[in-house]
Amino acid sequence: MSRIELIKQLKEKNPQLSKSELEAIIDVFSKSISNALKNRNTVEIRGLGRWYCKKLKENFNARNPATNELIYKPERVKVRFRASKKLNKLINQWKDQKGAVLETQIK
């Protein structure tokens, strides 16, 4: 889902809010998450999931697959997302229902 689609969906559910207000809400939301992750804090939204920073070690033995040349990869930080149990259950339930529909269509 893109930012524009999200704004359209929010506008349908909240017609009293203007498009510019919804854009401001989404901007504040995303900037809050970004700032927290920049400060290496964990961001958790119940029912959705958790964003956290994971430190990756430096690697002296990495190779460029095209040239087989040794390269150095410095220590770095990656952002990871872990979905909540509720979201995982919802996704897998939808997947199971879709699979069941496909099985009935095949038979």
PDB file of C-alpha atoms in Angstrom:
ATOM      1  CA  MET A   1       0.000   0.000   0.000  1.00  0.00           C
ATOM      2  CA  SER A   2       1.407   3.366  -0.981  1.00  0.00           C
ATOM      3  CA  ARG A   3       1.188   6.616   0.954  1.00  0.00           C
ATOM      4  CA  ILE A   4      -1.449   7.963  -1.441  1.00  0.00           C
ATOM      5  CA  GLU A   5      -3.607   4.840  -1.081  1.00  0.00           C
ATOM      6  CA  LEU A   6      -3.327   5.098   2.701  1.00  0.00           C
ATOM      7  CA  ILE A   7      -4.465   8.736   2.622  1.00  0.00           C
ATOM      8  CA  LYS A   8      -7.434   7.840   0.376  1.00  0.00           C
ATOM      9  CA  GLN A   9      -8.469   5.026   2.710  1.00  0.00           C
ATOM     10  CA  LEU A  10      -8.185   7.273   5.781  1.00  0.00           C
ATOM     11  CA  LYS A  11     -10.190   9.988   3.995  1.00  0.00           C
ATOM     12  CA  GLU A  12     -13.008   7.495   3.309  1.00  0.00           C
ATOM     13  CA  LYS A  13     -13.158   6.492   6.975  1.00  0.00           C
ATOM     14  CA  ASN A  14     -12.719  10.048   8.303  1.00  0.00           C
ATOM     15  CA  PRO A  15     -14.449  12.480   5.891  1.00  0.00           C
ATOM     16  CA  GLN A  16     -14.311  15.294   8.452  1.00  0.00           C
ATOM     17  CA  LEU A  17     -10.495  15.470   8.121  1.00  0.00           C
ATOM     18  CA  SER A  18      -8.949  17.249   5.160  1.00  0.00           C
ATOM     19  CA  LYS A  19      -6.334  15.669   2.919  1.00  0.00           C
ATOM     20  CA  SER A  20      -3.645  18.048   4.206  1.00  0.00           C
ATOM     21  CA  GLU A  21      -4.442  17.100   7.817  1.00  0.00           C
ATOM     22  CA  LEU A  22      -4.169  13.402   6.976  1.00  0.00           C
ATOM     23  CA  GLU A  23      -0.842  14.010   5.197  1.00  0.00           C
ATOM     24  CA  ALA A  24       0.437  15.856   8.279  1.00  0.00           C
ATOM     25  CA  ILE A  25      -0.630  12.977  10.543  1.00  0.00           C
ATOM     26  CA  ILE A  26       1.172  10.418   8.374  1.00  0.00           C
ATOM     27  CA  ASP A  27       4.281  12.630   8.195  1.00  0.00           C
ATOM     28  CA  VAL A  28       4.409  13.019  11.974  1.00  0.00           C
ATOM     29  CA  PHE A  29       3.884   9.280  12.427  1.00  0.00           C
ATOM     30  CA  SER A  30       6.671   8.298  10.017  1.00  0.00           C
ATOM     31  CA  LYS A  31       9.082  10.965  11.306  1.00  0.00           C
ATOM     32  CA  SER A  32       8.485   9.796  14.880  1.00  0.00           C
ATOM     33  CA  ILE A  33       9.402   6.238  13.950  1.00  0.00           C
ATOM     34  CA  SER A  34      12.439   7.426  11.958  1.00  0.00           C
ATOM     35  CA  ASN A  35      13.723   9.606  14.793  1.00  0.00           C
ATOM     36  CA  ALA A  36      13.329   6.821  17.330  1.00  0.00           C
ATOM     37  CA  LEU A  37      15.242   4.399  15.108  1.00  0.00           C
ATOM     38  CA  LYS A  38      17.985   6.988  14.497  1.00  0.00           C
ATOM     39  CA  ASN A  39      18.442   7.098  18.268  1.00  0.00           C
ATOM     40  CA  ARG A  40      18.589   3.282  18.280  1.00  0.00           C
ATOM     41  CA  ASN A  41      15.310   2.957  20.174  1.00  0.00           C
ATOM     42  CA  THR A  42      12.813   0.174  19.596  1.00  0.00           C
ATOM     43  CA  VAL A  43       9.386   1.168  18.264  1.00  0.00           C
ATOM     44  CA  GLU A  44       6.490  -1.110  19.168  1.00  0.00           C
ATOM     45  CA  ILE A  45       2.900  -0.752  18.032  1.00  0.00           C
ATOM     46  CA  ARG A  46       0.656  -3.308  19.695  1.00  0.00           C
ATOM     47  CA  GLY A  47      -1.182  -5.473  17.221  1.00  0.00           C
ATOM     48  CA  LEU A  48       1.135  -4.443  14.363  1.00  0.00           C
ATOM     49  CA  GLY A  49       4.719  -5.215  15.268  1.00  0.00           C
ATOM     50  CA  ARG A  50       8.079  -3.960  16.375  1.00  0.00           C
ATOM     51  CA  TRP A  51      10.879  -2.119  14.565  1.00  0.00           C
ATOM     52  CA  TYR A  52      14.333  -2.456  16.063  1.00  0.00           C
ATOM     53  CA  CYS A  53      17.962  -1.824  15.147  1.00  0.00           C
ATOM     54  CA  LYS A  54      20.312  -4.754  14.784  1.00  0.00           C
ATOM     55  CA  LYS A  55      24.067  -4.268  14.829  1.00  0.00           C
ATOM     56  CA  LEU A  56      25.936  -6.234  12.143  1.00  0.00           C
ATOM     57  CA  LYS A  57      29.576  -7.116  12.700  1.00  0.00           C
ATOM     58  CA  GLU A  58      32.344  -5.972  10.420  1.00  0.00           C
ATOM     59  CA  ASN A  59      33.405  -8.545   7.876  1.00  0.00           C
ATOM     60  CA  PHE A  60      36.940  -8.852   6.540  1.00  0.00           C
ATOM     61  CA  ASN A  61      36.277 -11.940   4.392  1.00  0.00           C
ATOM     62  CA  ALA A  62      33.448 -10.752   2.159  1.00  0.00           C
ATOM     63  CA  ARG A  63      33.912 -11.295  -1.572  1.00  0.00           C
ATOM     64  CA  ASN A  64      32.655  -9.511  -4.639  1.00  0.00           C
ATOM     65  CA  PRO A  65      30.928 -12.351  -6.541  1.00  0.00           C
ATOM     66  CA  ALA A  66      31.636 -10.793  -9.946  1.00  0.00           C
ATOM     67  CA  THR A  67      35.416 -10.423  -9.515  1.00  0.00           C
ATOM     68  CA  ASN A  68      36.035 -12.729  -6.543  1.00  0.00           C
ATOM     69  CA  GLU A  69      37.903  -9.820  -4.956  1.00  0.00           C
ATOM     70  CA  LEU A  70      38.077  -9.561  -1.141  1.00  0.00           C
ATOM     71  CA  ILE A  71      36.231  -6.541   0.197  1.00  0.00           C
ATOM     72  CA  TYR A  72      35.869  -5.050   3.675  1.00  0.00           C
ATOM     73  CA  LYS A  73      32.391  -4.480   5.097  1.00  0.00           C
ATOM     74  CA  PRO A  74      32.438  -2.167   8.132  1.00  0.00           C
ATOM     75  CA  GLU A  75      30.221  -2.549  11.200  1.00  0.00           C
ATOM     76  CA  ARG A  76      26.737  -1.298  10.398  1.00  0.00           C
ATOM     77  CA  VAL A  77      23.200  -1.120  11.727  1.00  0.00           C
ATOM     78  CA  LYS A  78      20.127  -2.541   9.983  1.00  0.00           C
ATOM     79  CA  VAL A  79      16.491  -1.890  10.783  1.00  0.00           C
ATOM     80  CA  ARG A  80      14.413  -5.021  11.303  1.00  0.00           C
ATOM     81  CA  PHE A  81      10.671  -5.501  11.648  1.00  0.00           C
ATOM     82  CA  ARG A  82       9.017  -8.276  13.569  1.00  0.00           C
ATOM     83  CA  ALA A  83       5.272  -8.699  13.112  1.00  0.00           C
ATOM     84  CA  SER A  84       3.090  -9.222  16.170  1.00  0.00           C
ATOM     85  CA  LYS A  85       1.421 -12.556  16.881  1.00  0.00           C
ATOM     86  CA  LYS A  86      -1.921 -10.993  16.038  1.00  0.00           C
ATOM     87  CA  LEU A  87      -0.705  -9.785  12.622  1.00  0.00           C
ATOM     88  CA  ASN A  88       0.998 -13.109  11.863  1.00  0.00           C
ATOM     89  CA  LYS A  89      -2.199 -14.963  12.730  1.00  0.00           C
ATOM     90  CA  LEU A  90      -4.248 -12.627  10.516  1.00  0.00           C
ATOM     91  CA  ILE A  91      -1.840 -13.039   7.563  1.00  0.00           C
ATOM     92  CA  ASN A  92      -1.681 -16.816   7.894  1.00  0.00           C
ATOM     93  CA  GLN A  93      -5.464 -17.068   8.272  1.00  0.00           C
ATOM     94  CA  TRP A  94      -5.924 -15.094   5.041  1.00  0.00           C
ATOM     95  CA  LYS A  95      -3.301 -17.278   3.359  1.00  0.00           C
ATOM     96  CA  ASP A  96      -5.092 -20.444   4.525  1.00  0.00           C
ATOM     97  CA  GLN A  97      -8.454 -19.157   3.292  1.00  0.00           C
ATOM     98  CA  LYS A  98      -6.953 -18.266  -0.073  1.00  0.00           C
ATOM     99  CA  GLY A  99      -5.326 -21.704  -0.285  1.00  0.00           C
ATOM    100  CA  ALA A 100      -8.634 -23.364   0.567  1.00  0.00           C
ATOM    101  CA  VAL A 101     -10.366 -21.375  -2.167  1.00  0.00           C
ATOM    102  CA  LEU A 102      -7.702 -22.432  -4.665  1.00  0.00           C
ATOM    103  CA  GLU A 103      -8.042 -26.086  -3.657  1.00  0.00           C
ATOM    104  CA  THR A 104     -11.826 -26.006  -4.181  1.00  0.00           C
ATOM    105  CA  GLN A 105     -11.362 -24.380  -7.597  1.00  0.00           C
ATOM    106  CA  ILE A 106      -8.874 -27.076  -8.634  1.00  0.00           C
ATOM    107  CA  LYS A 107     -11.170 -29.964  -7.599  1.00  0.00           C
TER     108      LYS A 107
END
